[in-house]
Structures are given as C-alpha cells and as structure tokens.
Coordinates of C-alpha atoms and ligand atoms in Angstrom, one line a residue:
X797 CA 89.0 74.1 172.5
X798 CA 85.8 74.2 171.3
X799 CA 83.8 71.8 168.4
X800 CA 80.3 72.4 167.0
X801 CA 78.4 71.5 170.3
X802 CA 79.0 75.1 171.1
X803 CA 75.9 76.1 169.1
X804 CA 73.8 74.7 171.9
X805 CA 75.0 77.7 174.5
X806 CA 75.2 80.3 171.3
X807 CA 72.4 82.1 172.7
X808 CA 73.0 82.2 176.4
X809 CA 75.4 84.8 177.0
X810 CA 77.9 86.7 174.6
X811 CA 80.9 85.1 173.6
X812 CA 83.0 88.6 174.3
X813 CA 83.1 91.4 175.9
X814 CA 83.1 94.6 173.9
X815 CA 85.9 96.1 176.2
X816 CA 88.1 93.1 175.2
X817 CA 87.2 93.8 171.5
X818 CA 88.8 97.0 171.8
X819 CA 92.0 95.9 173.6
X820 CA 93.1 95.2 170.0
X821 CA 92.4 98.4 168.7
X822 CA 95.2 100.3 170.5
X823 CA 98.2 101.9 168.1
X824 CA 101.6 99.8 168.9
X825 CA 104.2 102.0 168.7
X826 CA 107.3 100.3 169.3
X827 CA 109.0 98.0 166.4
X828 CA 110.7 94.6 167.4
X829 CA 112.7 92.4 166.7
X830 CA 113.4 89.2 168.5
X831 CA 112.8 85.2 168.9
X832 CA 109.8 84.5 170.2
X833 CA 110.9 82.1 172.7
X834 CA 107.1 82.1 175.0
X835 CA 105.6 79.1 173.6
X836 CA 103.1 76.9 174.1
X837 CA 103.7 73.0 171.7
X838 CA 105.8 72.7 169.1
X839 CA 106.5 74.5 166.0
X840 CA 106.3 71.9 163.3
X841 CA 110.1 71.4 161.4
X842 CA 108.4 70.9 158.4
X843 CA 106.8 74.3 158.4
X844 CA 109.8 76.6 156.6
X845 CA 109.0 80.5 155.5
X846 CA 108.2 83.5 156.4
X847 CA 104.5 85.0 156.7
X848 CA 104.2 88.6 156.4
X849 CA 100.8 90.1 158.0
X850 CA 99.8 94.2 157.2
X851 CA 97.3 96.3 159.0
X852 CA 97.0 99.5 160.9
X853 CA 99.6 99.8 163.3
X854 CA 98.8 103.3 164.7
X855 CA 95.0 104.0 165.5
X856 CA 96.3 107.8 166.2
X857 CA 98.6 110.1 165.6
X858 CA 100.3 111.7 168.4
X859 CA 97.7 110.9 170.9
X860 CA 95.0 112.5 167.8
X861 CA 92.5 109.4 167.4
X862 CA 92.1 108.3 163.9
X863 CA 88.3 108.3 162.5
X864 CA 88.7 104.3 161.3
X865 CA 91.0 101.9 161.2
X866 CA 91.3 101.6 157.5
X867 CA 92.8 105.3 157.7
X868 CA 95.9 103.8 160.0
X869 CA 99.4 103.9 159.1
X870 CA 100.4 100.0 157.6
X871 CA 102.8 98.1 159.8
X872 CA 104.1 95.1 158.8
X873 CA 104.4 92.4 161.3
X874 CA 106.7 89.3 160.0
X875 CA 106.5 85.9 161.6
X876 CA 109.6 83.7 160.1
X877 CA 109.9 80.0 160.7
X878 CA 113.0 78.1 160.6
X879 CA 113.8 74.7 161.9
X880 CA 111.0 74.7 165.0
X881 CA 111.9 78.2 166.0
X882 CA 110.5 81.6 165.0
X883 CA 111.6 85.1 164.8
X884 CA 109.3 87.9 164.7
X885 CA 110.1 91.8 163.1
X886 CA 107.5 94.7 162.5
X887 CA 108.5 97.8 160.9
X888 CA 106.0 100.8 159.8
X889 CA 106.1 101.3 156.1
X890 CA 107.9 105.0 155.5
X891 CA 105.4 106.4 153.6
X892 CA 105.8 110.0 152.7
X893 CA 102.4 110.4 155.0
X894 CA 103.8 108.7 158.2
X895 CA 106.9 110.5 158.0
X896 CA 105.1 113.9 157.5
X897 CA 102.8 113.2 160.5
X898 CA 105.5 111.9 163.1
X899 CA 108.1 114.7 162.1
X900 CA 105.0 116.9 162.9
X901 CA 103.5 114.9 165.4
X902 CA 99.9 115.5 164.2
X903 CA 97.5 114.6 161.5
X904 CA 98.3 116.0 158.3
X905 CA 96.0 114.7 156.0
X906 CA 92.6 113.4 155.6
X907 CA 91.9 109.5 155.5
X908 CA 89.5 107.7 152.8
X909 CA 87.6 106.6 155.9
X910 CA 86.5 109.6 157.5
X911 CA 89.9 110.9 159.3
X912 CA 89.9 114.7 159.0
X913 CA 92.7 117.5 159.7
X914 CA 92.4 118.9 163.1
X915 CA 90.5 122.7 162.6
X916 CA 87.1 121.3 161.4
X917 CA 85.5 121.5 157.8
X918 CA 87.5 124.6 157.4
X919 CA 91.0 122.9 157.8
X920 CA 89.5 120.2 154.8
X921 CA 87.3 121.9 152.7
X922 CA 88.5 120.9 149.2
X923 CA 91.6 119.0 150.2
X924 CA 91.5 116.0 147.9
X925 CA 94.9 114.5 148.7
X926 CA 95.0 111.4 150.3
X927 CA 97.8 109.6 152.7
X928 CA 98.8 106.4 150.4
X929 CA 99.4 104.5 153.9
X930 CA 100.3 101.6 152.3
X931 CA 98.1 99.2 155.2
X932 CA 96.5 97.0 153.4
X933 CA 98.2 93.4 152.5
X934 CA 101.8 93.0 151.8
X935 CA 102.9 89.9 149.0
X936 CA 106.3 88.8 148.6
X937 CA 106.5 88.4 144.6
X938 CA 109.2 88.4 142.4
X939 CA 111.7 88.9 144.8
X940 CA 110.0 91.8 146.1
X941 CA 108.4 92.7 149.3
X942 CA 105.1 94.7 148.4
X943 CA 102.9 96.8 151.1
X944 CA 99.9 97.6 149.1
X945 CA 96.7 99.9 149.9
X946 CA 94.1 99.8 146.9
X947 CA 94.0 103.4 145.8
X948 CA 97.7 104.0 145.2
X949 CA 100.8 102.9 144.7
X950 CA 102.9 100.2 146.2
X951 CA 105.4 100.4 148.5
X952 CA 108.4 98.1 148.1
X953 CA 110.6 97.1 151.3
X954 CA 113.4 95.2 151.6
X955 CA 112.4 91.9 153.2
X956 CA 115.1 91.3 155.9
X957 CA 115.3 94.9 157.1
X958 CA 111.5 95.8 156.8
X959 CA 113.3 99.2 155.6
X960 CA 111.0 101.2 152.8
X961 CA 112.8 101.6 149.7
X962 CA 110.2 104.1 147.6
X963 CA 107.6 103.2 145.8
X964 CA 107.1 100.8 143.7
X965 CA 106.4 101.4 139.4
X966 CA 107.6 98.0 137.4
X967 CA 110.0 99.5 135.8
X968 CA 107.5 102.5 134.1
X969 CA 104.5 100.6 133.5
X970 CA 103.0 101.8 136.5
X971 CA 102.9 105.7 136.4
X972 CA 103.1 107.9 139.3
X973 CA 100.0 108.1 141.3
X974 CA 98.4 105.2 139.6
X975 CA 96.5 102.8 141.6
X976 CA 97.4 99.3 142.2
X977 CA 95.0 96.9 144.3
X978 CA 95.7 95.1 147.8
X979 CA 94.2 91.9 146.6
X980 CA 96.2 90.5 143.9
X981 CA 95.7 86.9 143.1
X982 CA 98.1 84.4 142.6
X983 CA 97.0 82.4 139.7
X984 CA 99.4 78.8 140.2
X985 CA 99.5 77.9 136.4
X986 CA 99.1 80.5 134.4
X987 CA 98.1 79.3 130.2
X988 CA 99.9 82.3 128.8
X989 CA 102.8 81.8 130.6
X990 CA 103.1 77.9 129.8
X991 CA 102.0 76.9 132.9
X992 CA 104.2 79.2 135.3
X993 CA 102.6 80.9 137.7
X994 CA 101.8 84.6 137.3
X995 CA 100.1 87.2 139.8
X996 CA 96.9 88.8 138.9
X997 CA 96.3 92.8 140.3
X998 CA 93.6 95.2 139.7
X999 CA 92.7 99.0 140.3
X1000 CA 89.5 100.8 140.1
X1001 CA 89.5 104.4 138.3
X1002 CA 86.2 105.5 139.8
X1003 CA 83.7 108.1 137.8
X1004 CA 80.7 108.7 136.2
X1005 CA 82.3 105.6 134.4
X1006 CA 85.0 103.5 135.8
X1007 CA 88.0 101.9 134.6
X1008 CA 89.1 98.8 135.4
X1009 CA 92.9 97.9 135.1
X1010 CA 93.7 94.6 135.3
X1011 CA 98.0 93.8 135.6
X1012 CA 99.5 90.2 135.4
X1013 CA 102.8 89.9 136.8
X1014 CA 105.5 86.9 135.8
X1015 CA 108.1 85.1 138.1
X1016 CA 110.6 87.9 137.6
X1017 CA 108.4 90.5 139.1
X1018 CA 107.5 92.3 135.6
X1019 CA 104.3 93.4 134.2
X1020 CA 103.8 91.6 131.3
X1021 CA 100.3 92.4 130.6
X1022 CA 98.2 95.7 131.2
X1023 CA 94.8 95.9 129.8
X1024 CA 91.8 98.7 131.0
X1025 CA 88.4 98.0 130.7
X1026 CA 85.5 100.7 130.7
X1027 CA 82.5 99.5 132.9
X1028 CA 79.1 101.9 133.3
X1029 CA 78.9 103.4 136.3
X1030 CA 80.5 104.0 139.6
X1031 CA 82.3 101.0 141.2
X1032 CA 83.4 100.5 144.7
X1033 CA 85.5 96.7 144.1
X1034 CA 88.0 95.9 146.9
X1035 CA 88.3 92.5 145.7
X1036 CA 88.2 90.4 142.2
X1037 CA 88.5 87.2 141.3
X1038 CA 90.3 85.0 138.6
X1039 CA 90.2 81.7 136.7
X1040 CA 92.4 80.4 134.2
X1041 CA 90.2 82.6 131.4
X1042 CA 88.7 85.2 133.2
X1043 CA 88.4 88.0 135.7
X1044 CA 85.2 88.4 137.7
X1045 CA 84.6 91.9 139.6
X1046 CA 81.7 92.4 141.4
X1047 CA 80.1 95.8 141.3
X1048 CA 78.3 96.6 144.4
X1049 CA 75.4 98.3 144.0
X1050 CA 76.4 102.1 146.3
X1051 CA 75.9 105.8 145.4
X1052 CA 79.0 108.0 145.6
X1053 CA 78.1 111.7 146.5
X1054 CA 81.3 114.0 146.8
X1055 CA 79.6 116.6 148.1
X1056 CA 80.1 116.2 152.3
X1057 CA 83.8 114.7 151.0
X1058 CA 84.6 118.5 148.6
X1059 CA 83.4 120.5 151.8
X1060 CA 85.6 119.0 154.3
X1061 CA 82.5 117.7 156.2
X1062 CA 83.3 113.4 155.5
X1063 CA 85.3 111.3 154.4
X1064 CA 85.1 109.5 150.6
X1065 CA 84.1 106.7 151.9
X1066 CA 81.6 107.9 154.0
X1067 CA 80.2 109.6 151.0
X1068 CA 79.7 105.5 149.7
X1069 CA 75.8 104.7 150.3
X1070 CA 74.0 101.6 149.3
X1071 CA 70.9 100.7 147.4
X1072 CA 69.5 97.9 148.5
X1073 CA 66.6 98.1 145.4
X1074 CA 69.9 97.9 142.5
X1075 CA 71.1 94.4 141.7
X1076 CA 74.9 94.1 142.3
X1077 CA 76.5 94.0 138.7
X1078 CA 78.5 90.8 138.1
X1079 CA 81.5 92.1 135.5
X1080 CA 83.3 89.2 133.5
X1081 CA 86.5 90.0 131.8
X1082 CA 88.6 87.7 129.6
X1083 CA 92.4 87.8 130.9
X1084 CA 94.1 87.7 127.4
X1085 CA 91.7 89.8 125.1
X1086 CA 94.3 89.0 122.4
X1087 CA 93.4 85.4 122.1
X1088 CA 90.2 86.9 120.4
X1089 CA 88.1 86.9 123.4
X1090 CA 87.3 90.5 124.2
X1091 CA 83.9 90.4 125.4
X1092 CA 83.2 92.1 128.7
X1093 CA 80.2 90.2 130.4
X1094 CA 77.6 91.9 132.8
X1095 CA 75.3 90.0 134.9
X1096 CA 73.5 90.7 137.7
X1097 CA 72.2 89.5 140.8
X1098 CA 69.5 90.4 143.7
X1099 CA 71.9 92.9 146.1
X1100 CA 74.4 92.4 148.5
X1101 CA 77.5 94.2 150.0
X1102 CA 80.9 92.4 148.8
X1103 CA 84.1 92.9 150.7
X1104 CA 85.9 89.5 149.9
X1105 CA 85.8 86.9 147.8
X1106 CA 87.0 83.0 148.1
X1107 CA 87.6 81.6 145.1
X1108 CA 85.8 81.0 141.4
X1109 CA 86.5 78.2 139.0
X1110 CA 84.8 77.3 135.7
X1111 CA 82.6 74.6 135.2
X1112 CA 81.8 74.1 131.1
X1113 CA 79.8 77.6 130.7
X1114 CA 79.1 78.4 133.9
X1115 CA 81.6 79.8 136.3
X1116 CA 80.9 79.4 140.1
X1117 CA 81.9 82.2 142.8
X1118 CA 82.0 81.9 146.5
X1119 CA 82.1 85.6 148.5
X1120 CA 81.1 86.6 151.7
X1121 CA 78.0 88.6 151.4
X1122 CA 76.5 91.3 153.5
X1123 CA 72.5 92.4 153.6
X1124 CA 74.0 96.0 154.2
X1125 CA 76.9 97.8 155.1
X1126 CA 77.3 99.9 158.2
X1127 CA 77.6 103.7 157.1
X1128 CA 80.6 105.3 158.8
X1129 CA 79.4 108.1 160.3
X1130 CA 81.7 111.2 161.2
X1131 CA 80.7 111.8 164.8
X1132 CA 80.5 107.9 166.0
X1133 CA 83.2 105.9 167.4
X1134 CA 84.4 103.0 165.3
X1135 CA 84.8 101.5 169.1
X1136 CA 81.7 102.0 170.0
X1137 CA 80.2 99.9 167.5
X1138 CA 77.2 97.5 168.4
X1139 CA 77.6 94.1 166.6
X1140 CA 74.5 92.7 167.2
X1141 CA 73.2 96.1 165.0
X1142 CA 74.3 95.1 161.9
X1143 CA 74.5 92.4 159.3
X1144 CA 77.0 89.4 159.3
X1145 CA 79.2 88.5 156.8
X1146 CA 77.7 85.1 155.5
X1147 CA 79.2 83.0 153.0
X1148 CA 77.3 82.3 149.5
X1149 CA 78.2 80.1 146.3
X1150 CA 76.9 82.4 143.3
X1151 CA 76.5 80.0 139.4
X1152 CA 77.3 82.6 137.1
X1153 CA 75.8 81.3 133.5
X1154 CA 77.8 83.0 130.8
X1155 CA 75.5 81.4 128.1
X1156 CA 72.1 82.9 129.1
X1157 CA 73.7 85.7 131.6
X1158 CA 71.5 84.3 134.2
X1159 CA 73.1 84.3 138.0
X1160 CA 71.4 81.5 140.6
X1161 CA 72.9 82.1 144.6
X1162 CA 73.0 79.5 147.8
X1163 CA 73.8 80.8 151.1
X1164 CA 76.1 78.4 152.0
X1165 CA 77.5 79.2 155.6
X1166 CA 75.0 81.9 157.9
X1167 CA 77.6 81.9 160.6
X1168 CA 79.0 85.4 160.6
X1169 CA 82.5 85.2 158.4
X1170 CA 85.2 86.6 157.0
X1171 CA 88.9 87.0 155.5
X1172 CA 88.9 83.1 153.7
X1173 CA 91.7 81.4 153.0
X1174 CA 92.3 78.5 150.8
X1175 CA 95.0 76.1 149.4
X1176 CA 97.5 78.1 146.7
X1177 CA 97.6 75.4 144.4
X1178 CA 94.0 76.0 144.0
X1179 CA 93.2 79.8 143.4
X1180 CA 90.9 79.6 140.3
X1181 CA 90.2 75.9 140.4
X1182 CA 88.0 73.9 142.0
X1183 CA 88.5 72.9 145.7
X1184 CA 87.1 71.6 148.1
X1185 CA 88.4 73.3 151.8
X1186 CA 88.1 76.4 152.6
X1187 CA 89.2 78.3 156.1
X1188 CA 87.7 81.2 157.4
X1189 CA 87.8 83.7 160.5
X1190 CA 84.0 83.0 162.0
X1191 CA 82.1 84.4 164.8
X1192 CA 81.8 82.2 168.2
X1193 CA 78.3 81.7 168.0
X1194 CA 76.7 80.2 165.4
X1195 CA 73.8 83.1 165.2
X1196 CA 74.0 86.7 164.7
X1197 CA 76.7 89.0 164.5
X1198 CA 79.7 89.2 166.2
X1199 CA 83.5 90.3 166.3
X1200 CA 85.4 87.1 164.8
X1201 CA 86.7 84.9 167.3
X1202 CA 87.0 81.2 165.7
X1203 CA 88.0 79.8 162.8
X1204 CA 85.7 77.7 160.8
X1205 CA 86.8 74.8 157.8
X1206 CA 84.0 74.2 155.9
X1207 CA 84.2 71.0 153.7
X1208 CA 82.7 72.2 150.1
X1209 CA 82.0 68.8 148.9
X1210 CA 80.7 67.3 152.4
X1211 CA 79.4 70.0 154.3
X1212 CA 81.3 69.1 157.6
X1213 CA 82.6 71.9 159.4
X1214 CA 85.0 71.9 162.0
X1215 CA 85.4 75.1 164.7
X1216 CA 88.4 76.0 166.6
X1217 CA 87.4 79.3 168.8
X1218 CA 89.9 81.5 170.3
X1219 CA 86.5 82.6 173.1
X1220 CA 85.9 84.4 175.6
X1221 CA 88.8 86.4 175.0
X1222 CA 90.5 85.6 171.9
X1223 CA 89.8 87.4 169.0
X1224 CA 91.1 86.1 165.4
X1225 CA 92.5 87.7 162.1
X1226 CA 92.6 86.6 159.1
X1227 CA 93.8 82.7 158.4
X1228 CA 96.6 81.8 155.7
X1229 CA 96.4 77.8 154.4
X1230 CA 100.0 76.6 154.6
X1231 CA 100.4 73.4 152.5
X1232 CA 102.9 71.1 154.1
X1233 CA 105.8 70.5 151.9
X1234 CA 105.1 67.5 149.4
X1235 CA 101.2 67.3 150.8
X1236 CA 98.9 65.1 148.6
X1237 CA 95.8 65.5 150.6
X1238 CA 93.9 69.3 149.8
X1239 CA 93.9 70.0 153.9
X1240 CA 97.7 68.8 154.7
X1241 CA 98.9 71.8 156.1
X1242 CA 98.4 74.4 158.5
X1243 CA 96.4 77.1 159.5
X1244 CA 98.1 80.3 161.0
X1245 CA 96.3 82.9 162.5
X1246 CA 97.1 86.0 164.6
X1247 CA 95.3 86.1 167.7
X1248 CA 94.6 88.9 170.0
X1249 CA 94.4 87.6 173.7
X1250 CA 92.5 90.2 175.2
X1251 CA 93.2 88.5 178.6
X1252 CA 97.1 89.4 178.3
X1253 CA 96.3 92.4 176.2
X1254 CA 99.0 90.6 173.5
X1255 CA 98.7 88.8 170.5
X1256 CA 99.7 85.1 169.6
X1257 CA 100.5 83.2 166.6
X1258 CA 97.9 80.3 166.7
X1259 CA 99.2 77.1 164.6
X1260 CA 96.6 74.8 163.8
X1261 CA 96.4 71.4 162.0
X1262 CA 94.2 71.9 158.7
X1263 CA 93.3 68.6 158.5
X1264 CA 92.0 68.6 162.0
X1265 CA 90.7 72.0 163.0
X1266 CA 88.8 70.6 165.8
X1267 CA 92.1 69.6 167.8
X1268 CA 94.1 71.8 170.1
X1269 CA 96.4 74.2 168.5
X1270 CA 99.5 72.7 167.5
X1271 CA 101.8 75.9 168.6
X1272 CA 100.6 79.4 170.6
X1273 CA 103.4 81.6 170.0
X1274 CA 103.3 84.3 172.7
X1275 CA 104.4 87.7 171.3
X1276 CA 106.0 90.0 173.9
X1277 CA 103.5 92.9 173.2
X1278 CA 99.7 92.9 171.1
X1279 CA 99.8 93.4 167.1
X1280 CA 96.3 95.8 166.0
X1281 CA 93.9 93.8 164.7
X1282 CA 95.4 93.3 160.6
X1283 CA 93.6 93.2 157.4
X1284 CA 95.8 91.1 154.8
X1285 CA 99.1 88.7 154.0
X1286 CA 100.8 85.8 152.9
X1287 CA 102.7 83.2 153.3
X1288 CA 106.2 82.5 151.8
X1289 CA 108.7 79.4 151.6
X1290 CA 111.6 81.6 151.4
X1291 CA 112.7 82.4 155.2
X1292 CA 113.9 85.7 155.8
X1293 CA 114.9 85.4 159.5
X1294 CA 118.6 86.9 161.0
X1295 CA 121.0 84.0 160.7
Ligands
FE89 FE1 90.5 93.2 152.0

C-alpha cells in the first residue's frame, strides 16, 4: 500500500509497464455467473446491494480489431453483495448491432470512434448509421435496469437475468432514435418533487446549432419533465451538471468537419478538432423554466477539454463547478493503434474548481489537483450540494501523465489527500462512494473499484475504507477471469443476487 511518500520516487522509473496496460484491453468473451469465493479480508456485512459496472466488453469482432474502445459492444459486469458474500454476473447487452455482428461474425457497422466496415472507404462512404452499443454506464432507476450510450437510446435489462428486453422510450416521451445521455445525475432532493429524489438526463442534438434536451425522471421511472434548449453552435458535451435550480453544460470549444466522416475515410469523432484560441462556453439552464426562470446563461472561460465533471453547488449568486480539465485532447487518428498510445505524449486530466458568477457572467478557475485524474465519485446525498470529499481514479506518480492506477481522496475543505495505488501492476477504474448504512460522517463508507491485475491478467473488486484510503484494502475480490477496462456505473441498495 502506498501513502503520499511515493512522490519522492515519482520520477525514478515508471510506475507500469505499457504491456501490462494493455492486458486489460483484450475482448472477454465468455459470460459468468458464480460466487466469487477467491478472497482476500472480509466483505463488510454492512455493505448490502448490488453495483452494476458497463464498458466495452469486446475490443473486436470475430478476431476484426475495433478502432477504439468507445466503439465496443457494452457488457455489463454486476458485483452483488449480500451478507459478507458476493456474487458476480456479466451479460452483453443484445443490441440489434451485437446481434447483427455475431450472427455474421464480422463488423457491420461503423463506430463513432473511428471503427470502419472491412473493404476500405468504399465499404463506408456515406453510411451514417451508427451501432447504438449501449456501453457506456448502466443506472438502476425506477425499477429499471438502464445500459445507456449518449447518442441513442437506452437499453432496458432485466436486473436478475442481465437479459435485454428492447429499448427503452418512457412510455412515448422518448421517440424512436432519440438520444438519451450516459450521465444522468441523481439529484437526492428534488424542490419540484417535494423533496423526493428525481434523476436528471440530457442529450445533445448536434448542428450548425444544437439542442439541448434536458429529462427529469421521478421515483416511478416516468418522465415528468422534458424541456429543449437551443444553444449557438456545435456542442460536443459528454457530461452536465446539476443543482437544485440549474443545469450547467459545458461547451468545449472543438470544430466538427463531416467531410472524412461522409466519405468513409474517419470516424465522427475523429472529425472532432480543438481550438485551443476559443474559450470553452459555460451554458446555464434553469431546471423548471415554468417557475418563471427561463433565462439560458452563457459564460465563458480561457479553454480546456471537458470529459467529466464532479459536482456544482450554488453559493448566493455564484455557482462553483469542479471538472477534470485537459490542455488538449489526443486526436484519434485512423491508422494508429489505440494500444500503442504514449502517455507521457499527452495532457493529464487535472482537477479544477471553476466560480461561475451569474450576476456579472464573469468565470474565475483554480487548478486544484495536477496529479493526472479521472472518473470522480462522490457521496449521493450530496450531488448538487456542497461537499467536502471527493474520490477519484489518479495516476501513480504524482507528475505527468499516466494510465490510472491509484485512487486519490482529496479533502475539499482541508486539502489532505490520501493515495491508495494498485502499482506496478494494478490498473484502476472508475470508483463508486458507498455510504455505509445510517453514516453521519461525509466519508463513512466505502470505496469500490474494479481493478485490473495485470500480474494475473484478471480483474479484482478492490474494497476500500473511505474514511481511511491510506489503509490496506478492506476486501480483494478475485474474479475468475479479467473485466475490459469500464467506463461508468452505480451503486444500488437493492441486492439482486440468486437466492
Ligand atoms: Fe463518461
């Protein structure tokens, strides 16, 4: 276990190796379902529910490599937790896409992120449609199990099973082919709902101008509030924030040219350049524009690349934001190797608080935490308020950049950090904050991570203590095979394990 004297050796060697790295990149084929009964401690009683974990499961098709792992098939991986024991289940999501590919047992179908039809530009020229592959984060709402992917829309599964039902429409308000974003937010106490909680979605109509649709879901599962907002310009937004009063998007500032993308010669998101000169657009949208309040705010600040945010909370007129920035953003190129990739080549992820003044529409920023970073998590009860801990996957060292292999709690209000690292071989995904039942202290809980162990080429479910990331790992749940490095999920109280 490692604390914060590690930053005296950061710059002696490499924390990794870039051929364990890409141990977690290989497609798992198989689906399981068993007890994981290969561990190290002891699962804490107290901890009851299920977490569910998306992500590319496949990183080909049929032996056909995939151009980026954003372009994978989702596969859900489910970790239930029930009296001291766990249970683990991952199923693909039957998407009309996967099922078309492994009947065929080739690609079909061009990916966002570069991954072309075999044949060359003339097997893609002017093929717009997309694979909805459904990989992106997966929420349990409502009674409903949800595998979403930003540009389309969700798929629902039945939570014991992992079977796909169909997709997902809220009974009509959602129309066929509509988007519906992979990073809801769960606002705990929502005002229009008398304090109950709600969940807060988005999804991004790009253009010349874009819309922005912004859905709020009640306990039942229901839309109960749908409003679309026209914004200048094109917008790449994979994330948004909320507060009790207001949605905050943040517009980074990229070019979209469709031409390589019509011709069959890139992918649409390789078609995604940024300008570095254009301030990143800061757009502020009131949640319940019926209450009178129908102002859209636009600020901006100097530039950045945005892929995640933490959290935002008001403060009297001011509204503070904490995101994980990037100086630029790697271009996906359609003859490199996502594998191949040299860290130390591009920017980290680094953590910065921004003051947005809704008064003056003025925007100060603070780097915060320079340690390369991302996928936060923080406590549920505290999604659009203030707070004060915040956990986040982190790079070894505390310099440069590198693949993420620790997890890092920064203290807002002190400034302590504490480290846990998974190095030399470990490499982490993204955190979920577990309260423990009846907590009264912000960090009472637990941190649960997946962690790829390059050194048994499997993955392990990594327990920590939140209020003491610094110690040993409470439980290392050895998995019987590795789990592709994942994107998104949560966390639920409601245990969906076999009986
Ligand atoms: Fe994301």
């Amino acid at each position: 276990m490692q604390s914060f004297k590690i930053k005296e050796n950061a710059n002696l060697a490499k924390s990794y190796t870039r051929e364990d790295w890409q141990g977690g990149y290989q497609s798992l084929k198989q689906e399981f379902d068993y007890w994981i009964d290969d561990i190290e401690g002891q699962i804490p009683p107290e901890l009851q529910g299920t977490l569910f974990r998306n992500g590319p499961g496949l990183l080909d098709v049929n032996g056909q490599p995939i151009h980026h792992p954003f372009d994978g098939d989702g596969m859900i991986s489910r970790i239930a937790f029930v009296n001291g024991r766990a249970h683990f289940r991952n199923r693909f999501v039957r998407t009309e896409g996967y099922l078309a590919e492994q009947k065929a047992g080739k690609i079909l179908h061009r990916g966002v992120f570069g991954t072309q039809k075999p044949g060359g530009w003339l097997a893609n020229i002017f093929d717009f449609k997309l694979k909805n592959i459904a990989n992106t984060n997966v929420i349990y709402w409502g009674d409903k199990l949800l595998a979403l992917w930003e540009a389309a829309e969700p798929y629902l599964l039945e939570p014991h099973t992992l079977e796909t039902l169909g997709k997902e429409y809220f009974h009509g308000v959602l129309s066929a082919g509509e988007a519906f974003g992979a990073h809801p937010r769960f606002d705990p106490s929502c005002e229009q709902d008398n304090g109950a909680p709600c969940l807060v979605n988005f999804s991004i109509k790009p253009g010349l101008s874009t819309a922005i649709t912004i859905f709020e879901l009640n306990l039942a599962g229901e839309i109960v509030r749908k409003n679309s907002h026209n914004v200048p310009g094109f917008c790449f937004i994979h994330d948004f924030l909320i507060t009790p009063h207001h949605c905050i998007f943040f517009q980074n500032p990229v070019n979209f040219n469709p031409i390589p993308f019509a011709l069959g010669l890139r992918g649409a998101g390789e078609c995604i350049q940024v300008q570095p000169n254009q301030p990143t657009r800061i757009i502020v949208i009131p949640r319940f524009p019926q209450r009178g309040k129908t102002e859209v705010k636009i600020l901006e600040v100097a530039s950045g690349f945005i892929f995640h945010h933490v959290n935002a909370f008001e403060v009297g007129e001011e509204i503070f934001v904490d995101s994980i920035c990037y100086d630029s953003l790697p271009e996906v190129e359609p003859e490199s190797d996502f594998r191949q990739v040299d860290f130390e080549a591009i920017a980290p992820g680094q953590l910065w608080r921004f003051y947005l003044n809704l008064q003056d529409g003025t925007v100060q920023r603070k780097l915060i935490e320079g340690r390369c970073c991302e996928f936060p998590t923080i406590h549920p009860a505290n999604v659009g308020r203030s707070y004060r801990y915040l956990y986040i996957g982190a790079a070894h060292a505390e310099f440069g950049n590198a693949p993420l292999q620790a997890l890092l709690k920064i203290d807002m209000e002190s400034g302590t950090r504490q480290l846990w690292s998974a190095a030399p071989r470990g490499f982490v995904g993204e955190p979920v904050f577990v309260p423990r039942p009846d907590s009264q202290q912000e960090d009472d809980g637990w941190v649960i991570a997946i962690v790829y162990d390059a050194a048994h080429h499997r993955s392990d479910v990594v327990i920590l203590d939140a209020s003491d990331l610094s110690k040993d790992a409470i439980a290392r749940l050895h998995l019987k095979h590795h789990i592709p490095y994942g994107l998104h999920g949560n966390f639920t109280s409601q245990i969906f394990a076999p009986k």
